[in-house]
Amino acid sequence: MASLGTVVPLQMHFDEALPLRSGASLRDYHLVYETYGTLNADRSNAVLVCHALNASHHVAGVHADDPKSEGWWNNLIGPGKPLDTDRFFVVCVNNPGSCFGSTGPMHDNPDTGRPYGADFPVVTVEDWVDAQARLLERLGIRRLAAVLGGSLGGMQALSWTLQYPDRMRHAVVVASAPNLSAQNIAFNEVARRAIVTDPDFHGGHFYAHGVLPKRGLRVARMIGHITYLSDDSMEAKFGRELRAAELAYSTQDIEFQIESYLRYQGDKFSEYFDANTYLLITRALDYFDPARAFGGDLSRALARAQAGFLVVSFTTDWRFSPLRSREIVKALVDNRRDVSYAEIDAPHGHDAFLLDDPRYHGVVRAYFERIAQEVGA
Amino acid sequence: MASLGTVVPLQMHFDEALPLRSGASLRDYHLVYETYGTLNADRSNAVLVCHALNASHHVAGVHADDPKSEGWWNNLIGPGKPLDTDRFFVVCVNNPGSCFGSTGPMHDNPDTGRPYGADFPVVTVEDWVDAQARLLERLGIRRLAAVLGGSLGGMQALSWTLQYPDRMRHAVVVASAPNLSAQNIAFNEVARRAIVTDPDFHGGHFYAHGVLPKRGLRVARMIGHITYLSDDSMEAKFGRELRAAELAYSTQDIEFQIESYLRYQGDKFSEYFDANTYLLITRALDYFDPARAFGGDLSRALARAQAGFLVVSFTTDWRFSPLRSREIVKALVDNRRDVSYAEIDAPHGHDAFLLDDPRYHGVVRAYFERIAQEVGA
């Protein structure tokens, strides 16, 4: 299948302050986003794609200055692909607080003229959805054909159905959960402690010190990476394979290939990811919990949703297991909503949602085919 | 049931160097140990208990100077308990490299007169077993009635059956595995990276700098703690419970009870556990793999074992899952060895092996009853 080819990030500035769930607000901010395909005459074929922790607005295609910069969901989105850009107009917005272009902790705080750092206001999934809705309004999109997201992106898709039920037709929620479990929060908290206790973090104002809390970011990423992979896929890929023919008998040198792989992932991540962004995004994950306002009753929480739903989970995903997706499905069924559910037998753990699995992509393709017919795309 | 009451740690010095698997040796070392009960006339009722990562020779009873210092397996071992000290003579040895009394990284290196620190030789499960065997020889114990251990202690019990098959009758291997999986190694590696990249680690020679790498130890312990508990028990105990009535909207303050609990565990651990010991013991875990010398064939590896076996696992243990215990059982059955296997339905994850579960304790009690009859205890 053809790829989108070269795509160009766009930017939109917002003068009007964005009120946040914390009580603070974000003023004088900009959002970076990309669009693929063409908005049709009745503006009915727009699909919003929401990104997760370590991703950006750059979902598909490549940037001209870097032919290797393939978008993170390039296997799913493009001409003739499951989300077909020949039929749909696809929008992906970099969320505020991110480190990939939209206003975030490394940008100047208009109140002080210095980088926000740790003073960047705490943002929630709901705040991001508000920011996305504003941008779509500016683009003249009144009603989305669908909102699609995986993991934290799936939480945004779910939140859209509650915050803007009349501005969307469908939600596609992949490898997600209605909230984080205690274990999920625990892993986030360890990662955050690794970052904030790194002496180079300087209380979140490391920019002014000319250093980066790379030690903490490395540890955070290594922990994250373990939770993205299944036990089985790690075993199949690395097992107990040694790096050298003989044991070195060292506590600090690399002995096993899995150590080498994790260190590499951690090093790479610490070069490009912002520590304050890591704190903000993991906190947004922790906070997301639409059932909280309903005493923990997800069925009551989802009563407002009007969208049609496709929910997808992966058997070996232990970060957001199929059980968590089924909670969403059950709550929707309790409300007699239109919901399709697919549990994909895939070995890759949470990462499966980013991979090219024919059954998974077949399900998404079929669902978007249905949406295309509905909106005449 | 009665407890053992006050118990006293003993110490034994060894002039003869202990050769280690790494090729190095440990010279001029001492071992701290405890014994409970009485060795019978024909010296047939001795049981060796092997300790895991965060434990010591102090298995049962209390120390006189601290009435709260209950031994770590006090619910299992004592008068009338499943391992009955009225019938058996119980010995537990603190392994070299530990930070609880036996020669370890904080003791002086006889070659330099300064603390070993990171220069303490890398020790393996096999080395520990050799050290234990020497101590038992000095105590005049030619043949053990049983070797018992949980987790890393279970690996030592298993290794005993291969290193000294004629010096033991039974092995009780609880919540253990024939080796670490890639995921197990990965978690160990993240913990080690957190420790060695803490600027206060000073390459393992922090004693000379008057500091402790507490940041790294905290993170290491938090990671460990997550893997000791089951997802379900964490959910039941903490769930998404908040510490305060309202969200604070902070990335660094505690919002959830699980965060508070983990930070507390990390802080406590960093006050008493030695960073070099943490590296050494996690490495001993990584290295243990009796099947390696047999091309990964555990059945061939266990052909040397002569002991009777009790293997116990816990359904919700995801650190060392029942599947790993079944690998041991299968390899023993392949060799037509005498093996009993119990898979205990317990909600507590890996920690279950330390808890007082009636079914689990019933199985252990019955097995030691059988051993008692065999040896006339």
PDB file of C-alpha atoms in Angstrom, chain A residues 21-23 118 122 124 179-187 189-190 192-194 196-199 201 203-204 215-216 218-220 222-223 226-227 229-231 234-235 238-242 245 247-256 258-260 262-263 276 279-280 283 285-289 292 318, chain B residues 21-23 118 122 124 179-187 189-190 192-194 196-199 201 203-204 215-216 218-220 222-223 226-227 229-231 234-235 238-242 245 247-256 258-260 262-263 276 279-280 283 285-289 292 318:
ATOM      1  CA  ARG A  21      -9.714  20.986  35.481  1.00  0.00           C
ATOM      2  CA  SER A  22      -7.130  21.959  38.102  1.00  0.00           C
ATOM      3  CA  GLY A  23      -8.591  25.464  38.309  1.00  0.00           C
ATOM      4  CA  ALA A 118       7.651  22.425  36.753  1.00  0.00           C
ATOM      5  CA  VAL A 122      -1.291  20.086  35.418  1.00  0.00           C
ATOM      6  CA  THR A 124      -5.940  16.209  32.281  1.00  0.00           C
ATOM      7  CA  ASN A 179      -8.927   4.217  34.502  1.00  0.00           C
ATOM      8  CA  LEU A 180      -5.533   3.104  35.801  1.00  0.00           C
ATOM      9  CA  SER A 181      -5.291   0.242  38.279  1.00  0.00           C
ATOM     10  CA  ALA A 182      -3.276   0.581  41.483  1.00  0.00           C
ATOM     11  CA  GLN A 183      -0.471  -1.322  39.756  1.00  0.00           C
ATOM     12  CA  ASN A 184      -0.543   1.048  36.764  1.00  0.00           C
ATOM     13  CA  ILE A 185      -0.327   4.053  39.103  1.00  0.00           C
ATOM     14  CA  ALA A 186       2.457   2.342  41.045  1.00  0.00           C
ATOM     15  CA  PHE A 187       4.635   1.963  37.940  1.00  0.00           C
ATOM     16  CA  GLU A 189       4.924   6.706  40.513  1.00  0.00           C
ATOM     17  CA  VAL A 190       8.244   4.816  40.490  1.00  0.00           C
ATOM     18  CA  ARG A 192       8.236   9.869  38.503  1.00  0.00           C
ATOM     19  CA  ARG A 193      10.296   9.334  41.657  1.00  0.00           C
ATOM     20  CA  ALA A 194      13.265   8.301  39.533  1.00  0.00           C
ATOM     21  CA  VAL A 196      12.273  14.039  40.424  1.00  0.00           C
ATOM     22  CA  THR A 197      14.981  12.583  42.684  1.00  0.00           C
ATOM     23  CA  ASP A 198      17.596  12.881  39.921  1.00  0.00           C
ATOM     24  CA  PRO A 199      19.810  15.740  41.167  1.00  0.00           C
ATOM     25  CA  PHE A 201      16.016  17.647  37.825  1.00  0.00           C
ATOM     26  CA  GLY A 203      12.799  20.769  41.013  1.00  0.00           C
ATOM     27  CA  GLY A 204      11.739  20.809  37.361  1.00  0.00           C
ATOM     28  CA  ARG A 215      19.361   9.249  34.767  1.00  0.00           C
ATOM     29  CA  GLY A 216      15.769   9.507  35.909  1.00  0.00           C
ATOM     30  CA  ARG A 218      16.357   6.382  31.541  1.00  0.00           C
ATOM     31  CA  VAL A 219      14.952   4.495  34.508  1.00  0.00           C
ATOM     32  CA  ALA A 220      11.445   5.765  33.764  1.00  0.00           C
ATOM     33  CA  MET A 222      13.085   1.166  31.145  1.00  0.00           C
ATOM     34  CA  ILE A 223      10.183   0.589  33.535  1.00  0.00           C
ATOM     35  CA  ILE A 226       8.874  -3.603  30.504  1.00  0.00           C
ATOM     36  CA  THR A 227       5.177  -2.885  30.900  1.00  0.00           C
ATOM     37  CA  LEU A 229       5.946  -5.842  26.259  1.00  0.00           C
ATOM     38  CA  SER A 230       4.418  -9.141  27.236  1.00  0.00           C
ATOM     39  CA  ASP A 231       6.384 -11.556  29.386  1.00  0.00           C
ATOM     40  CA  MET A 234      10.311 -10.634  25.963  1.00  0.00           C
ATOM     41  CA  GLU A 235      11.090 -14.304  26.528  1.00  0.00           C
ATOM     42  CA  PHE A 238      15.613 -12.138  24.465  1.00  0.00           C
ATOM     43  CA  GLY A 239      15.135 -15.003  26.867  1.00  0.00           C
ATOM     44  CA  ARG A 240      18.345 -15.479  28.844  1.00  0.00           C
ATOM     45  CA  GLU A 241      20.595 -14.836  25.866  1.00  0.00           C
ATOM     46  CA  LEU A 242      24.018 -13.570  26.857  1.00  0.00           C
ATOM     47  CA  ALA A 245      30.069 -16.213  25.048  1.00  0.00           C
ATOM     48  CA  LEU A 247      29.761 -14.725  31.856  1.00  0.00           C
ATOM     49  CA  ALA A 248      31.756 -11.699  32.998  1.00  0.00           C
ATOM     50  CA  TYR A 249      30.635 -12.036  36.638  1.00  0.00           C
ATOM     51  CA  SER A 250      29.943  -8.351  37.024  1.00  0.00           C
ATOM     52  CA  THR A 251      27.104  -6.531  38.733  1.00  0.00           C
ATOM     53  CA  GLN A 252      27.410  -3.442  36.536  1.00  0.00           C
ATOM     54  CA  ASP A 253      28.466  -4.667  33.086  1.00  0.00           C
ATOM     55  CA  ILE A 254      25.912  -6.005  30.654  1.00  0.00           C
ATOM     56  CA  GLU A 255      25.596  -9.784  30.730  1.00  0.00           C
ATOM     57  CA  PHE A 256      22.210 -10.427  29.147  1.00  0.00           C
ATOM     58  CA  ILE A 258      17.695  -7.876  27.578  1.00  0.00           C
ATOM     59  CA  GLU A 259      19.868  -5.538  29.658  1.00  0.00           C
ATOM     60  CA  SER A 260      21.541  -4.172  26.566  1.00  0.00           C
ATOM     61  CA  LEU A 262      16.660  -1.822  27.910  1.00  0.00           C
ATOM     62  CA  ARG A 263      19.684   0.403  28.431  1.00  0.00           C
ATOM     63  CA  ASN A 276       8.409  17.605  32.984  1.00  0.00           C
ATOM     64  CA  LEU A 279       5.453  13.836  34.856  1.00  0.00           C
ATOM     65  CA  LEU A 280       2.498  15.664  33.306  1.00  0.00           C
ATOM     66  CA  ARG A 283      -0.339  12.227  35.917  1.00  0.00           C
ATOM     67  CA  LEU A 285      -3.110   8.922  33.010  1.00  0.00           C
ATOM     68  CA  ASP A 286      -3.440   8.570  36.793  1.00  0.00           C
ATOM     69  CA  TYR A 287      -6.242  11.119  37.010  1.00  0.00           C
ATOM     70  CA  PHE A 288      -8.416   9.811  34.196  1.00  0.00           C
ATOM     71  CA  ASP A 289     -11.431   8.164  35.768  1.00  0.00           C
ATOM     72  CA  ARG A 292     -15.236   8.796  39.858  1.00  0.00           C
ATOM     73  CA  TRP A 318      -0.960  -6.808  30.895  1.00  0.00           C
TER      74      TRP A 318
ATOM     75  CA  ARG B  21      32.269 -19.555  40.510  1.00  0.00           C
ATOM     76  CA  SER B  22      33.629 -16.277  39.165  1.00  0.00           C
ATOM     77  CA  GLY B  23      37.189 -17.546  39.646  1.00  0.00           C
ATOM     78  CA  ALA B 118      31.985  -2.614  44.731  1.00  0.00           C
ATOM     79  CA  VAL B 122      30.400 -11.598  42.690  1.00  0.00           C
ATOM     80  CA  THR B 124      26.353 -17.066  43.027  1.00  0.00           C
ATOM     81  CA  ASN B 179      15.917 -19.518  36.469  1.00  0.00           C
ATOM     82  CA  LEU B 180      14.842 -15.894  35.918  1.00  0.00           C
ATOM     83  CA  SER B 181      12.806 -14.973  32.851  1.00  0.00           C
ATOM     84  CA  ALA B 182      13.815 -12.076  30.608  1.00  0.00           C
ATOM     85  CA  GLN B 183      11.184  -9.971  32.396  1.00  0.00           C
ATOM     86  CA  ASN B 184      12.608 -10.894  35.824  1.00  0.00           C
ATOM     87  CA  ILE B 185      16.098  -9.915  34.687  1.00  0.00           C
ATOM     88  CA  ALA B 186      14.702  -6.708  33.195  1.00  0.00           C
ATOM     89  CA  PHE B 187      13.210  -5.594  36.513  1.00  0.00           C
ATOM     90  CA  GLU B 189      18.413  -4.416  35.720  1.00  0.00           C
ATOM     91  CA  VAL B 190      16.234  -1.309  36.107  1.00  0.00           C
ATOM     92  CA  ARG B 192      20.482  -1.806  39.459  1.00  0.00           C
ATOM     93  CA  ARG B 193      20.621   1.099  37.017  1.00  0.00           C
ATOM     94  CA  ALA B 194      18.700   3.252  39.477  1.00  0.00           C
ATOM     95  CA  VAL B 196      24.534   2.718  40.146  1.00  0.00           C
ATOM     96  CA  THR B 197      23.473   5.959  38.423  1.00  0.00           C
ATOM     97  CA  ASP B 198      22.676   7.597  41.773  1.00  0.00           C
ATOM     98  CA  PRO B 199      25.501  10.147  42.149  1.00  0.00           C
ATOM     99  CA  PHE B 201      26.788   5.554  44.683  1.00  0.00           C
ATOM    100  CA  GLY B 203      31.035   3.539  41.834  1.00  0.00           C
ATOM    101  CA  GLY B 204      30.153   1.421  44.864  1.00  0.00           C
ATOM    102  CA  ARG B 215      17.557   7.630  45.843  1.00  0.00           C
ATOM    103  CA  GLY B 216      18.542   4.557  43.857  1.00  0.00           C
ATOM    104  CA  ARG B 218      14.241   3.724  47.029  1.00  0.00           C
ATOM    105  CA  VAL B 219      13.446   3.251  43.355  1.00  0.00           C
ATOM    106  CA  ALA B 220      14.850  -0.302  43.417  1.00  0.00           C
ATOM    107  CA  MET B 222       9.538   0.362  44.846  1.00  0.00           C
ATOM    108  CA  ILE B 223      10.003  -1.685  41.673  1.00  0.00           C
ATOM    109  CA  ILE B 226       5.298  -3.963  42.774  1.00  0.00           C
ATOM    110  CA  THR B 227       6.524  -7.339  41.568  1.00  0.00           C
ATOM    111  CA  LEU B 229       2.308  -8.092  45.093  1.00  0.00           C
ATOM    112  CA  SER B 230      -0.366  -9.323  42.751  1.00  0.00           C
ATOM    113  CA  ASP B 231      -2.277  -6.855  40.607  1.00  0.00           C
ATOM    114  CA  MET B 234      -2.836  -4.143  45.131  1.00  0.00           C
ATOM    115  CA  GLU B 235      -6.246  -3.314  43.712  1.00  0.00           C
ATOM    116  CA  PHE B 238      -5.303   0.412  47.575  1.00  0.00           C
ATOM    117  CA  GLY B 239      -7.291   0.629  44.362  1.00  0.00           C
ATOM    118  CA  ARG B 240      -7.565   4.269  43.339  1.00  0.00           C
ATOM    119  CA  GLU B 241      -8.053   5.507  46.880  1.00  0.00           C
ATOM    120  CA  LEU B 242      -6.959   9.108  47.338  1.00  0.00           C
ATOM    121  CA  ALA B 245     -10.685  14.224  49.924  1.00  0.00           C
ATOM    122  CA  LEU B 247      -7.285  16.068  44.116  1.00  0.00           C
ATOM    123  CA  ALA B 248      -4.315  18.387  44.565  1.00  0.00           C
ATOM    124  CA  TYR B 249      -3.475  18.435  40.838  1.00  0.00           C
ATOM    125  CA  SER B 250       0.216  17.976  41.411  1.00  0.00           C
ATOM    126  CA  THR B 251       2.767  15.854  39.608  1.00  0.00           C
ATOM    127  CA  GLN B 252       5.031  15.533  42.640  1.00  0.00           C
ATOM    128  CA  ASP B 253       2.779  15.449  45.692  1.00  0.00           C
ATOM    129  CA  ILE B 254       1.106  12.233  46.763  1.00  0.00           C
ATOM    130  CA  GLU B 255      -2.435  11.874  45.445  1.00  0.00           C
ATOM    131  CA  PHE B 256      -3.098   8.146  45.713  1.00  0.00           C
ATOM    132  CA  ILE B 258      -0.600   3.424  46.635  1.00  0.00           C
ATOM    133  CA  GLU B 259       1.957   6.200  46.088  1.00  0.00           C
ATOM    134  CA  SER B 260       2.184   6.843  49.784  1.00  0.00           C
ATOM    135  CA  LEU B 262       5.367   2.673  47.909  1.00  0.00           C
ATOM    136  CA  ARG B 263       7.273   5.764  48.981  1.00  0.00           C
ATOM    137  CA  ASN B 276      26.233  -3.160  46.904  1.00  0.00           C
ATOM    138  CA  LEU B 279      23.518  -5.480  43.202  1.00  0.00           C
ATOM    139  CA  LEU B 280      25.157  -8.733  44.329  1.00  0.00           C
ATOM    140  CA  ARG B 283      22.972 -10.703  40.096  1.00  0.00           C
ATOM    141  CA  LEU B 285      19.317 -14.312  40.928  1.00  0.00           C
ATOM    142  CA  ASP B 286      20.092 -13.477  37.285  1.00  0.00           C
ATOM    143  CA  TYR B 287      22.905 -16.027  37.075  1.00  0.00           C
ATOM    144  CA  PHE B 288      21.113 -18.993  38.606  1.00  0.00           C
ATOM    145  CA  ASP B 289      20.342 -21.406  35.810  1.00  0.00           C
ATOM    146  CA  ARG B 292      22.558 -23.772  31.205  1.00  0.00           C
ATOM    147  CA  TRP B 318       3.506 -13.265  38.595  1.00  0.00           C
TER     148      TRP B 318
END
